[in-house]
Each structure stands twice: as structure tokens, then as C-alpha cells.
mmCIF file of C-alpha atoms in Angstrom:
data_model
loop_
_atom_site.group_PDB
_atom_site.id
_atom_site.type_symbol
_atom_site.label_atom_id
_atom_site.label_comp_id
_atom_site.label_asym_id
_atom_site.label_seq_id
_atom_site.Cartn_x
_atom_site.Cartn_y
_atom_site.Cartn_z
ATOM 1 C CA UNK A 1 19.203 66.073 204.882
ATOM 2 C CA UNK A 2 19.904 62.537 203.914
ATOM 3 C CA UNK A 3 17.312 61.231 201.572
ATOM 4 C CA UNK A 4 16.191 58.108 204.138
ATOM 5 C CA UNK A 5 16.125 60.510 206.952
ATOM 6 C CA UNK A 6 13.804 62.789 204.781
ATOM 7 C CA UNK A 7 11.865 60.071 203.911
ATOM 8 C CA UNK A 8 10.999 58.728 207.150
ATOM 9 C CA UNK A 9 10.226 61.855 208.774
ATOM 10 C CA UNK A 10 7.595 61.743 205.996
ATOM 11 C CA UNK A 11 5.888 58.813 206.937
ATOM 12 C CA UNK A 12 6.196 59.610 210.403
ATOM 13 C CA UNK A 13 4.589 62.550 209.491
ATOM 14 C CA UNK A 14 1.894 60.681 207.866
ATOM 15 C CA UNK A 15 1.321 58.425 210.139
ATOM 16 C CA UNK A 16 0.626 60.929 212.745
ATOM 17 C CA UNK A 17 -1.960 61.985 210.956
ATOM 18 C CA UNK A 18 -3.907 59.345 210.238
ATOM 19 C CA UNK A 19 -3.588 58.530 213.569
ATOM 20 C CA UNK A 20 -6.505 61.746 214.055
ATOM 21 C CA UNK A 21 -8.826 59.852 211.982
ATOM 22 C CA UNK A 22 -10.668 58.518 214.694
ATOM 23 C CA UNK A 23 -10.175 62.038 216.415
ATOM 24 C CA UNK A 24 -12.047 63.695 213.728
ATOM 25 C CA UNK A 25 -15.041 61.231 213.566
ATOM 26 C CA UNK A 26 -15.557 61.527 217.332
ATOM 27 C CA UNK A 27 -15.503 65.537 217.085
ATOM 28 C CA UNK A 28 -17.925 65.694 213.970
ATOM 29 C CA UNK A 29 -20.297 63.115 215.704
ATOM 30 C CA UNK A 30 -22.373 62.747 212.376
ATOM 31 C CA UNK A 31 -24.152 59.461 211.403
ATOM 32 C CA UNK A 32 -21.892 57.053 209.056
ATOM 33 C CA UNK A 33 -23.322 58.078 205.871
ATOM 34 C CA UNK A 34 -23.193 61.923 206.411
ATOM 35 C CA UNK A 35 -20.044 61.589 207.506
ATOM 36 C CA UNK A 36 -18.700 59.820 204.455
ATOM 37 C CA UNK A 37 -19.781 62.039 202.087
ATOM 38 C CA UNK A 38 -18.435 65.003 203.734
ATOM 39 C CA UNK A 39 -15.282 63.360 203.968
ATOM 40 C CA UNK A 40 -15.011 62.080 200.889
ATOM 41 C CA UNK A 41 -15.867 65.540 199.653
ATOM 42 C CA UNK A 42 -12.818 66.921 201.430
ATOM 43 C CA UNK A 43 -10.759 64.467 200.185
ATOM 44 C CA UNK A 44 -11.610 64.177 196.727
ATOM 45 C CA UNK A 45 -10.430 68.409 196.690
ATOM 46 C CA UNK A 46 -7.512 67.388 198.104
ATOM 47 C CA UNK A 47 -6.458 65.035 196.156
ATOM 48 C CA UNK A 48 -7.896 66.105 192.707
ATOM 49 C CA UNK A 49 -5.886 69.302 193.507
ATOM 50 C CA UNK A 50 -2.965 67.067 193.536
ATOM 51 C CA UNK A 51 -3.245 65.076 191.024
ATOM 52 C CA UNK A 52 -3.892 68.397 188.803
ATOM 53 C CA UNK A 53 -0.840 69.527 190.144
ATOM 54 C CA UNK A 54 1.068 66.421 188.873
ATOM 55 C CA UNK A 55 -0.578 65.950 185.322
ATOM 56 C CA UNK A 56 -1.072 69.379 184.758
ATOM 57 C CA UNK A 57 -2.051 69.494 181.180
ATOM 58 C CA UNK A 58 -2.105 65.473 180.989
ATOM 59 C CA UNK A 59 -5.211 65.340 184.083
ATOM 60 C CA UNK A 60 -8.217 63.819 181.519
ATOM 61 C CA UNK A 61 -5.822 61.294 180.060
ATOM 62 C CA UNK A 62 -4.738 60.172 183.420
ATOM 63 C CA UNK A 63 -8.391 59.582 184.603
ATOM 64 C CA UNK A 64 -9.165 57.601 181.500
ATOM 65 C CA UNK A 65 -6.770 56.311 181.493
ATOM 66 C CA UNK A 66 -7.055 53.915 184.807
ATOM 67 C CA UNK A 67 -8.687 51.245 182.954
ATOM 68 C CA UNK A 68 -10.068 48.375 184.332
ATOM 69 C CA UNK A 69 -7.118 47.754 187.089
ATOM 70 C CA UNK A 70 -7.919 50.846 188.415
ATOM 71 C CA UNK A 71 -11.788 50.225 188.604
ATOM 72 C CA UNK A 72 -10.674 47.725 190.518
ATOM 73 C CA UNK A 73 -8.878 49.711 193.011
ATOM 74 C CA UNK A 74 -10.995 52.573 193.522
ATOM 75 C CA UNK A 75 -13.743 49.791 194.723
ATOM 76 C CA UNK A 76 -11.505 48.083 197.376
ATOM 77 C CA UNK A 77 -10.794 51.690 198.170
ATOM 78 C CA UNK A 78 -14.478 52.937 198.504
ATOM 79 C CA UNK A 79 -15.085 49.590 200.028
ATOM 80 C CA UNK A 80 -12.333 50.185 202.381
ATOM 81 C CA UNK A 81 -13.567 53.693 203.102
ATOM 82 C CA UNK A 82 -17.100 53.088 203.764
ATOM 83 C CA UNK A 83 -16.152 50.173 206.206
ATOM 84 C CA UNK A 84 -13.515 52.201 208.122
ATOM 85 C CA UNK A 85 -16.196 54.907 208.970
ATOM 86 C CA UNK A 86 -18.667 52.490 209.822
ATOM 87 C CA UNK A 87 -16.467 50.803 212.443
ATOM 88 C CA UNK A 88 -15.121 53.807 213.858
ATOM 89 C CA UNK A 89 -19.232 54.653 214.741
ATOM 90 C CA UNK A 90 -19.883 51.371 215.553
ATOM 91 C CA UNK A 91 -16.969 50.630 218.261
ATOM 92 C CA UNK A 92 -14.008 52.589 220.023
ATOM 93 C CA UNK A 93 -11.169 53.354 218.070
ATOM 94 C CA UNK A 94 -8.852 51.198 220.141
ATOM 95 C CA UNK A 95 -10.809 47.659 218.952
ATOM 96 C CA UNK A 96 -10.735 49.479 214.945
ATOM 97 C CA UNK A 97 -6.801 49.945 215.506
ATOM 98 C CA UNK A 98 -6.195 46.494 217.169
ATOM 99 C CA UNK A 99 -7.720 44.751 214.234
ATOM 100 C CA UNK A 100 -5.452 47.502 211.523
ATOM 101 C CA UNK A 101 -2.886 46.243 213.223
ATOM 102 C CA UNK A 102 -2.875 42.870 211.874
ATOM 103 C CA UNK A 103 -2.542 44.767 208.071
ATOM 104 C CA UNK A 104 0.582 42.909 207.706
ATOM 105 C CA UNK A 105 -0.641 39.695 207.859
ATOM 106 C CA UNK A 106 -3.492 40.081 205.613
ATOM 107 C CA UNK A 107 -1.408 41.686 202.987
ATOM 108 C CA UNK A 108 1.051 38.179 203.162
ATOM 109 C CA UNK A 109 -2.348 35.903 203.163
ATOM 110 C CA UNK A 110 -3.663 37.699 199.989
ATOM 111 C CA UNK A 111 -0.272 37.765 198.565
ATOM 112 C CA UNK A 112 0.049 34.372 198.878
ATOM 113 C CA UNK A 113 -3.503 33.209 197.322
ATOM 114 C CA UNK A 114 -3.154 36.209 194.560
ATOM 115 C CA UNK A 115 0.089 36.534 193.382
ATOM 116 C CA UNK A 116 1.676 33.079 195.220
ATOM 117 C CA UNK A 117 3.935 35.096 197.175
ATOM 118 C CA UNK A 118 5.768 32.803 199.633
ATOM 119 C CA UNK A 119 4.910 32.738 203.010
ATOM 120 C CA UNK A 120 7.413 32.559 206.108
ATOM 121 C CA UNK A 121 7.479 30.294 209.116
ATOM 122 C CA UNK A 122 7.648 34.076 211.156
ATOM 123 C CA UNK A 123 4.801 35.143 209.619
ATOM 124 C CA UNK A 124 2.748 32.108 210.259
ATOM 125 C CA UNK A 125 3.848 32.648 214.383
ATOM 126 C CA UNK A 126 3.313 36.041 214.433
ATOM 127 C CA UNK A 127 0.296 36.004 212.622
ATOM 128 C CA UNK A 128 -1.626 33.730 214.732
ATOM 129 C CA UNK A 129 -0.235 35.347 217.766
ATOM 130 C CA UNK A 130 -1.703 38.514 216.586
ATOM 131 C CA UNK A 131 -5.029 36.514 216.033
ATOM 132 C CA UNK A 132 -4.797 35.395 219.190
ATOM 133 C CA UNK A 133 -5.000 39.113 220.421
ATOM 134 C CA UNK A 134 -7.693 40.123 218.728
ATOM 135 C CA UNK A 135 -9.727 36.951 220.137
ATOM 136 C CA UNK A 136 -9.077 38.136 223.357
ATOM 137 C CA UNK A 137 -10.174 41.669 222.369
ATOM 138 C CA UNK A 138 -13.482 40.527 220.344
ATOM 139 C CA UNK A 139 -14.236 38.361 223.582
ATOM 140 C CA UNK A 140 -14.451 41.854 225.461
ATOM 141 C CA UNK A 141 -17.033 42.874 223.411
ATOM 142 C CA UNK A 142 -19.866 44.736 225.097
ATOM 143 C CA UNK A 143 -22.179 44.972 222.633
ATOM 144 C CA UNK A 144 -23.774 43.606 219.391
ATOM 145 C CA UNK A 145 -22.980 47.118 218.159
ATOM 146 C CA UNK A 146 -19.117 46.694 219.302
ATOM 147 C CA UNK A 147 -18.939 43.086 217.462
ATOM 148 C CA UNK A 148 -20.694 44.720 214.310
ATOM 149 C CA UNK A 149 -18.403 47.309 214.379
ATOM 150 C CA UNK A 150 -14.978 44.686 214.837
ATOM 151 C CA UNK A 151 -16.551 42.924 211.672
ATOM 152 C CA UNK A 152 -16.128 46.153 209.705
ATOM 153 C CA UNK A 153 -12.820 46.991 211.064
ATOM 154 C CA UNK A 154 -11.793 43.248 209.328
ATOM 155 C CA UNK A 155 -13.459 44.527 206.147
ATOM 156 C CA UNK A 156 -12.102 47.539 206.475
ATOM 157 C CA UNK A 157 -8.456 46.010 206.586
ATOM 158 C CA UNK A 158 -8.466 43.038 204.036
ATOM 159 C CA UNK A 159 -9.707 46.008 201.740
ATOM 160 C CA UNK A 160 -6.805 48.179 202.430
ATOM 161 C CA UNK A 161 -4.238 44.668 202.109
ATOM 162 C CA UNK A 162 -5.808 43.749 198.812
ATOM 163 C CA UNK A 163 -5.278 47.254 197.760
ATOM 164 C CA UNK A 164 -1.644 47.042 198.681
ATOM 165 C CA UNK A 165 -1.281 43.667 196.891
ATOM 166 C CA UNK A 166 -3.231 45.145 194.001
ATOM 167 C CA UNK A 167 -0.949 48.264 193.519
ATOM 168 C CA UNK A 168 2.053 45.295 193.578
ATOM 169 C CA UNK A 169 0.313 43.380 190.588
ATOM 170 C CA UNK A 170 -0.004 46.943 188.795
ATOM 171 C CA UNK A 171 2.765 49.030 189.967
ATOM 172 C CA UNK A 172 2.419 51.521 186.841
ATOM 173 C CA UNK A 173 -1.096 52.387 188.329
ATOM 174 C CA UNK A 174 -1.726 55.842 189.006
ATOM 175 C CA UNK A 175 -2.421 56.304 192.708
ATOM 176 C CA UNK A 176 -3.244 59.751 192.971
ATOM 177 C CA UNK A 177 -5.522 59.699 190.704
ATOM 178 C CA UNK A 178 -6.967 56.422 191.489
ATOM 179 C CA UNK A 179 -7.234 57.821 195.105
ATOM 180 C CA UNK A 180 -8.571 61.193 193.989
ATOM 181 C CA UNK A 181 -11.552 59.200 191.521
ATOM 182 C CA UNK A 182 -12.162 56.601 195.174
ATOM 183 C CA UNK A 183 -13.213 59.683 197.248
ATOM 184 C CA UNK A 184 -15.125 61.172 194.271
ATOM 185 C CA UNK A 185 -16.934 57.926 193.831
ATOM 186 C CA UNK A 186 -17.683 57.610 198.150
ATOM 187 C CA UNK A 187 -18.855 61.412 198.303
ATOM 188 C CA UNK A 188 -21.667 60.216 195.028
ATOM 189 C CA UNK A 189 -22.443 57.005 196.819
ATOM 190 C CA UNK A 190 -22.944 58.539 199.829
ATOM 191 C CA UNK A 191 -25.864 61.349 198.979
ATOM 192 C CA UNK A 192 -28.893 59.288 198.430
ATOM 193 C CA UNK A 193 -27.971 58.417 202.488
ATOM 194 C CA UNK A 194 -26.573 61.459 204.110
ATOM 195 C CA UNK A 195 -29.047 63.839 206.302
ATOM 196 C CA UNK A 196 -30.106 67.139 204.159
ATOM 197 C CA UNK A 197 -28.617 70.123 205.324
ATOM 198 C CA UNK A 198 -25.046 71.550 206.355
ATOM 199 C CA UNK A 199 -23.987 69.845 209.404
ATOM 200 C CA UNK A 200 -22.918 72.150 212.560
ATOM 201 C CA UNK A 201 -19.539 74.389 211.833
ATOM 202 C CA UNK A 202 -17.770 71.815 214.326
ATOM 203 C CA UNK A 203 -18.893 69.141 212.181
ATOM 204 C CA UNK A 204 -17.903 70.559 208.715
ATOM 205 C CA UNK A 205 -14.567 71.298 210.577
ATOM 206 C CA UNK A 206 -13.492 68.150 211.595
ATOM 207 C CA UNK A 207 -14.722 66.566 208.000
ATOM 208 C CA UNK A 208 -12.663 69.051 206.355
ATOM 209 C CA UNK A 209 -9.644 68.627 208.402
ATOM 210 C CA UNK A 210 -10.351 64.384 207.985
ATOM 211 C CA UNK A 211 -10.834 64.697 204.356
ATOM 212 C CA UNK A 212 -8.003 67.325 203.957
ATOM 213 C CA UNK A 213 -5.099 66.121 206.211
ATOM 214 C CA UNK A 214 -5.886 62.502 207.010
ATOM 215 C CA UNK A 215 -7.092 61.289 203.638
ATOM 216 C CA UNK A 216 -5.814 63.812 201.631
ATOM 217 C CA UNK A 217 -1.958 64.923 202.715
ATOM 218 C CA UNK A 218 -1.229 61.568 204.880
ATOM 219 C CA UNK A 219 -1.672 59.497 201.508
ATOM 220 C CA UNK A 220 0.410 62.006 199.819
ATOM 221 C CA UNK A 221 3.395 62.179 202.362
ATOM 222 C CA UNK A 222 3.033 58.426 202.827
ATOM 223 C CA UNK A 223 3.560 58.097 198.761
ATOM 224 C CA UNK A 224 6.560 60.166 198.694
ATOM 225 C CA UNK A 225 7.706 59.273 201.923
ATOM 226 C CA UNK A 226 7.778 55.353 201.301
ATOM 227 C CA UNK A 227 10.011 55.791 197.954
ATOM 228 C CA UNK A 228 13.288 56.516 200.207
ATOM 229 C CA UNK A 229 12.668 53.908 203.097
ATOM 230 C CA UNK A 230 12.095 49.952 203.134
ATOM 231 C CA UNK A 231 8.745 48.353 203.122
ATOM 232 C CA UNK A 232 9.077 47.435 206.754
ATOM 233 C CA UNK A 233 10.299 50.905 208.022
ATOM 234 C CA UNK A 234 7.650 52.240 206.515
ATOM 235 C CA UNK A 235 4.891 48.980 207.699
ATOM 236 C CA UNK A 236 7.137 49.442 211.332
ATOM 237 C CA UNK A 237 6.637 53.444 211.126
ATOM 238 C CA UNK A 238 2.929 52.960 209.982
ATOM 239 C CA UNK A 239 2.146 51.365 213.504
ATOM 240 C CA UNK A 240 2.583 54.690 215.076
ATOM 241 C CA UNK A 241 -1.095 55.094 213.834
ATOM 242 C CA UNK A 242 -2.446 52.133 215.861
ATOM 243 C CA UNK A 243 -0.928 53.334 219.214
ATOM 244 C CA UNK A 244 -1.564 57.117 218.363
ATOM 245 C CA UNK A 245 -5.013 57.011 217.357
ATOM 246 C CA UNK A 246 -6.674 55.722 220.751
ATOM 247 C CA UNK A 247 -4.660 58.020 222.703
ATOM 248 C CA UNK A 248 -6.082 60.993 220.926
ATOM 249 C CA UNK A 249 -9.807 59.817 221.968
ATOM 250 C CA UNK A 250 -8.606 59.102 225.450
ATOM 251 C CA UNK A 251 -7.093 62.569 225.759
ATOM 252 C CA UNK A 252 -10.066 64.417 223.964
ATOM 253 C CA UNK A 253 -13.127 62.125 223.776
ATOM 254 C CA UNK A 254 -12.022 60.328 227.375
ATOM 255 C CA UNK A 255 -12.809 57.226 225.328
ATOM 256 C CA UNK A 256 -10.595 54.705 227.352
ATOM 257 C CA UNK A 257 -10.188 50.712 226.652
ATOM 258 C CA UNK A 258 -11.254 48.059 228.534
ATOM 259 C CA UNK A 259 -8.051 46.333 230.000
ATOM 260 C CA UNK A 260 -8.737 43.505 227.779
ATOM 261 C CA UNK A 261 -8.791 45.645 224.808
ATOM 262 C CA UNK A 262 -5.495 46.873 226.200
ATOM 263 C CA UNK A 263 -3.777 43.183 226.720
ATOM 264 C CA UNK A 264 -4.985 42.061 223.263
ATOM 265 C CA UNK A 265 -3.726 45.270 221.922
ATOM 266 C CA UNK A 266 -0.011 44.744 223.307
ATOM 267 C CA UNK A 267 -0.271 40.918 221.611
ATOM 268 C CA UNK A 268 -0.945 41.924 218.568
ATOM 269 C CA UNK A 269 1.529 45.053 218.485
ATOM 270 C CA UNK A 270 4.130 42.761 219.647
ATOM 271 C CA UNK A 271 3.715 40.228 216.952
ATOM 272 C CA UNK A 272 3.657 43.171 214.291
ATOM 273 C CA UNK A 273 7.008 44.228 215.702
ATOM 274 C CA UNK A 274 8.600 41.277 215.935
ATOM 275 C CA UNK A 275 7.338 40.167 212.282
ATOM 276 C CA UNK A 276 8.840 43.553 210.804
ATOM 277 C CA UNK A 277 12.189 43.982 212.897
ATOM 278 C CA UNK A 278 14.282 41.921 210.338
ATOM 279 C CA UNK A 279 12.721 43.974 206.988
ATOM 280 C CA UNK A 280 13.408 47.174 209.767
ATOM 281 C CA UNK A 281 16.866 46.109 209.796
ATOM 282 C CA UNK A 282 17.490 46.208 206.035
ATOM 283 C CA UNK A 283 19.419 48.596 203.831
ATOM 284 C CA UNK A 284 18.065 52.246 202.988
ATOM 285 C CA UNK A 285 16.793 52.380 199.433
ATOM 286 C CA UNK A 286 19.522 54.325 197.147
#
């Protein structure tokens, strides 16, 4: 198998996965809080198990050796974690994946202010066309509760894009490990706040499955995956979570969108794909 075919059936792979995120939080049906730390329990395993697996005898050194760039990313990542779960209990997964969706653009903005990355006429256009979506999707709103949780989903992104643009500032950073110490760190913050008790076996299934597959494995395959493939296969790929995820509810959870929710939706994944078509377009990585 060529090595670009390989790796983009691993971020397809990946992506697929994380599309169940919302899937997972729906079927546990814990509070934010409980859920977290179950999660992050899940994950940290997970993850801790690989980064053992890659350090072997090396592991302590690795974790000390983060320093104070990684401090930094674990807290966008907890950050990023904490905000994610929130919104996905606060609204339906479609508005949480709408807003995702504009990823891209954040990323650019931060890169821009950060690291004075230059910024493109298309990205401008498609950026406040994708705005322009989610304005009509916010102004669907039916709740407080729905706005509260659209306010975390934009947390929950520019956390993610300034861990991206972090991890370009840094690139010898150790991910897995970083990753591996972010869940560790959720899972403590989480306790003082979580209900006492195991939660139901359905419950502790679908955190284990969240924690183990879509924050554990997707990062991993996503990691690997992403070596053999452009940037924008993989940010063109990656959008297969924002369409799959509110499917899976609608199937399972017969959560369905508002058709507002559903027009801003098709704005904003029309402006992501016709931002990332060109960087689609480009040559495989060697």
C-alpha cells in the first residue's frame, strides 16, 4: 500500500471516530463534570499506555521533560477538553460541529497574531462566509442553555487552533505525552466536581469507549496518519467529523437540527471546502 494511501485511510479512520464523540456523551447521559473525569480517566490509560510503549525505558524523562511549552499545551488542551464536554451537554451536537467547523480559520487568525503568519485574501472570504453561517445558526437558538453551550463550542475551538499553532512554534514537543499528562490533569480537576459513586454500566461504557477510541486511538491514528498526507487533506479529511457526528445522534439519539442549523451548517462546510481545495490539491508528502 502506497504510503499516502495508508496515511489517509488513517485519518479517515480517525476522523470517524471522533465523529462518535458526541455519540458517546448522549449514551452515558452523565452531568459535565462526571463525565469528564471518566473520560479523561479512559483516556489518560490510553494514552499513557502509548506513550510507555514509545519511550519505553525513556517514559520519566519524557514527562519531565515537557517543560514549560508543554505546560502550556496541556492547559489549552484541558481547557479545550473541559469546554468541548460542556457544549456537547449544553446544546445538540450539530450547533458544537458547525462552530468546529470554522477550526481552520481560527488556526490562520492565531497564526497570524502569534507567529505573523500571512493571511490570504481566500481565507478572509471564506472565513467570514463561514461566520456568516454560524450567525444564522446562533440566531436559531432556542435557549439560553443552547447559546451557553455555542459559547463553549467557540472556546472549545480557539483552544484546539491555539494548540495547533502552539505545536507549530514547538514542533520538537512531545505530543503523546503532552496528550497523555492533559487527560491526567482533566480526570484530577474533575473529582472535587464529579457525583460519588460508579455511574450505570451503560455509562462507564460509553466513557470508556470515548476516552479509549475517540480521545485515545483517534489522536494516535490522526498523529501517524497526518505524517504521509498534506495539511489540507488531512484539515479536508478532518471535516468528515463535522458531518458524521450529528448523523450519529440523529440515527441513535433522534436528535435532529433545526433547518436553520442545517442551512448555516452547509455555509460554513462550503467555505471550509472551498478554503482547503487548493492545499487538497497539493503534492503527497515523500
Amino acid at each position: 500500500m502506497a504510503s499516502r494511501t495508508y496515511g489517509m485511510l488513517l485519518v479517515i479512520l480517525s476522523a470517524i471516530l471522533w465523529s462518535t464523540a458526541g455519540a458517546f456523551v448522549r449514551m452515558a447521559n452523565l452531568d459535565s463534570w462526571t463525565l469528564i473525569g471518566w473520560r479523561s480517566l479512559f483516556a489518560f490509560v490510553t494514552l499513557a499506555g502509548f506513550a510507555a510503549y514509545e519511550h519505553q525505558n525513556n517514559l520519566i524523562k519524557a514527562v519531565t521533560g515537557v517543560g514549560s511549552s508543554g505546560v502550556v499545551a496541556i492547559t489549552l488542551s484541558v481547557l479545550s477538553t473541559i469546554a468541548y464536554i460542556f457544549a456537547l451537554n449544553l446544546t445538540t451536537v450539530a450547533n458544537v460541529m458547525i462552530v468546529y467547523a470554522t477550526l481552520p480559520f481560527i488556526a490562520a487568525l492565531i497564526s497570524y497574531v502569534w507567529i505573523s503568519e500571512r493571511v490570504t485574501v481566500r481565507l478572509l472570504g471564506a472565513g467570514i462566509t463561514a461566520f456568516i453561517g454560524i450567525a444564522i445558526m446562533a440566531g436559531s437558538a432556542a435557549t439560553a442553555k443552547d447559546i451557553l453551550g455555542i459559547i463553549a463550542a467557540f472556546v472549545m475551538t480557539a483552544t484546539f487552533a491555539s494548540q495547533i499553532v502552539h505545536a507549530k512554534v514547538y514542533p520538537k514537543l512531545d505530543l503523546n505525552v503532552v496528550m497523555a499528562l492533559a487527560a491526567g490533569a482533566c480526570a484530577l480537576i474533575a473529582i472535587p466536581f464529579m457525583n460519588p459513586g460508579l455511574p450505570s454500566p451503560r455509562a462507564l461504557l460509553a466513557c470508556a469507549l470515548y476516552g479509549g477510541l475517540t480521545s485515545g486511538l483517534a489522536y494516535v491514528l490522526a498523529l501517524n496518519g497526518g505524517r504521509y498526507i498534506t495539511a489540507g487533506e488531512s484539515g479536508f479529511i478532518q471535516m468528515l467529523d463535522v458531518v458524521l457526528g450529528p448523523v450519529l445522534v440523529w440515527i441513535f439519539f433522534a436528535e435532529q437540527p433545526e433547518n436553520a442549523v442545517l442551512a448555516g451548517g452547509a455555509i460554513v462546510l462550503s467555505a471550509v471546502v472551498w478554503y482547503l481545495a487548493p492545499a487538497v490539491r497539493a503534492p503527497a508528502i515523500p
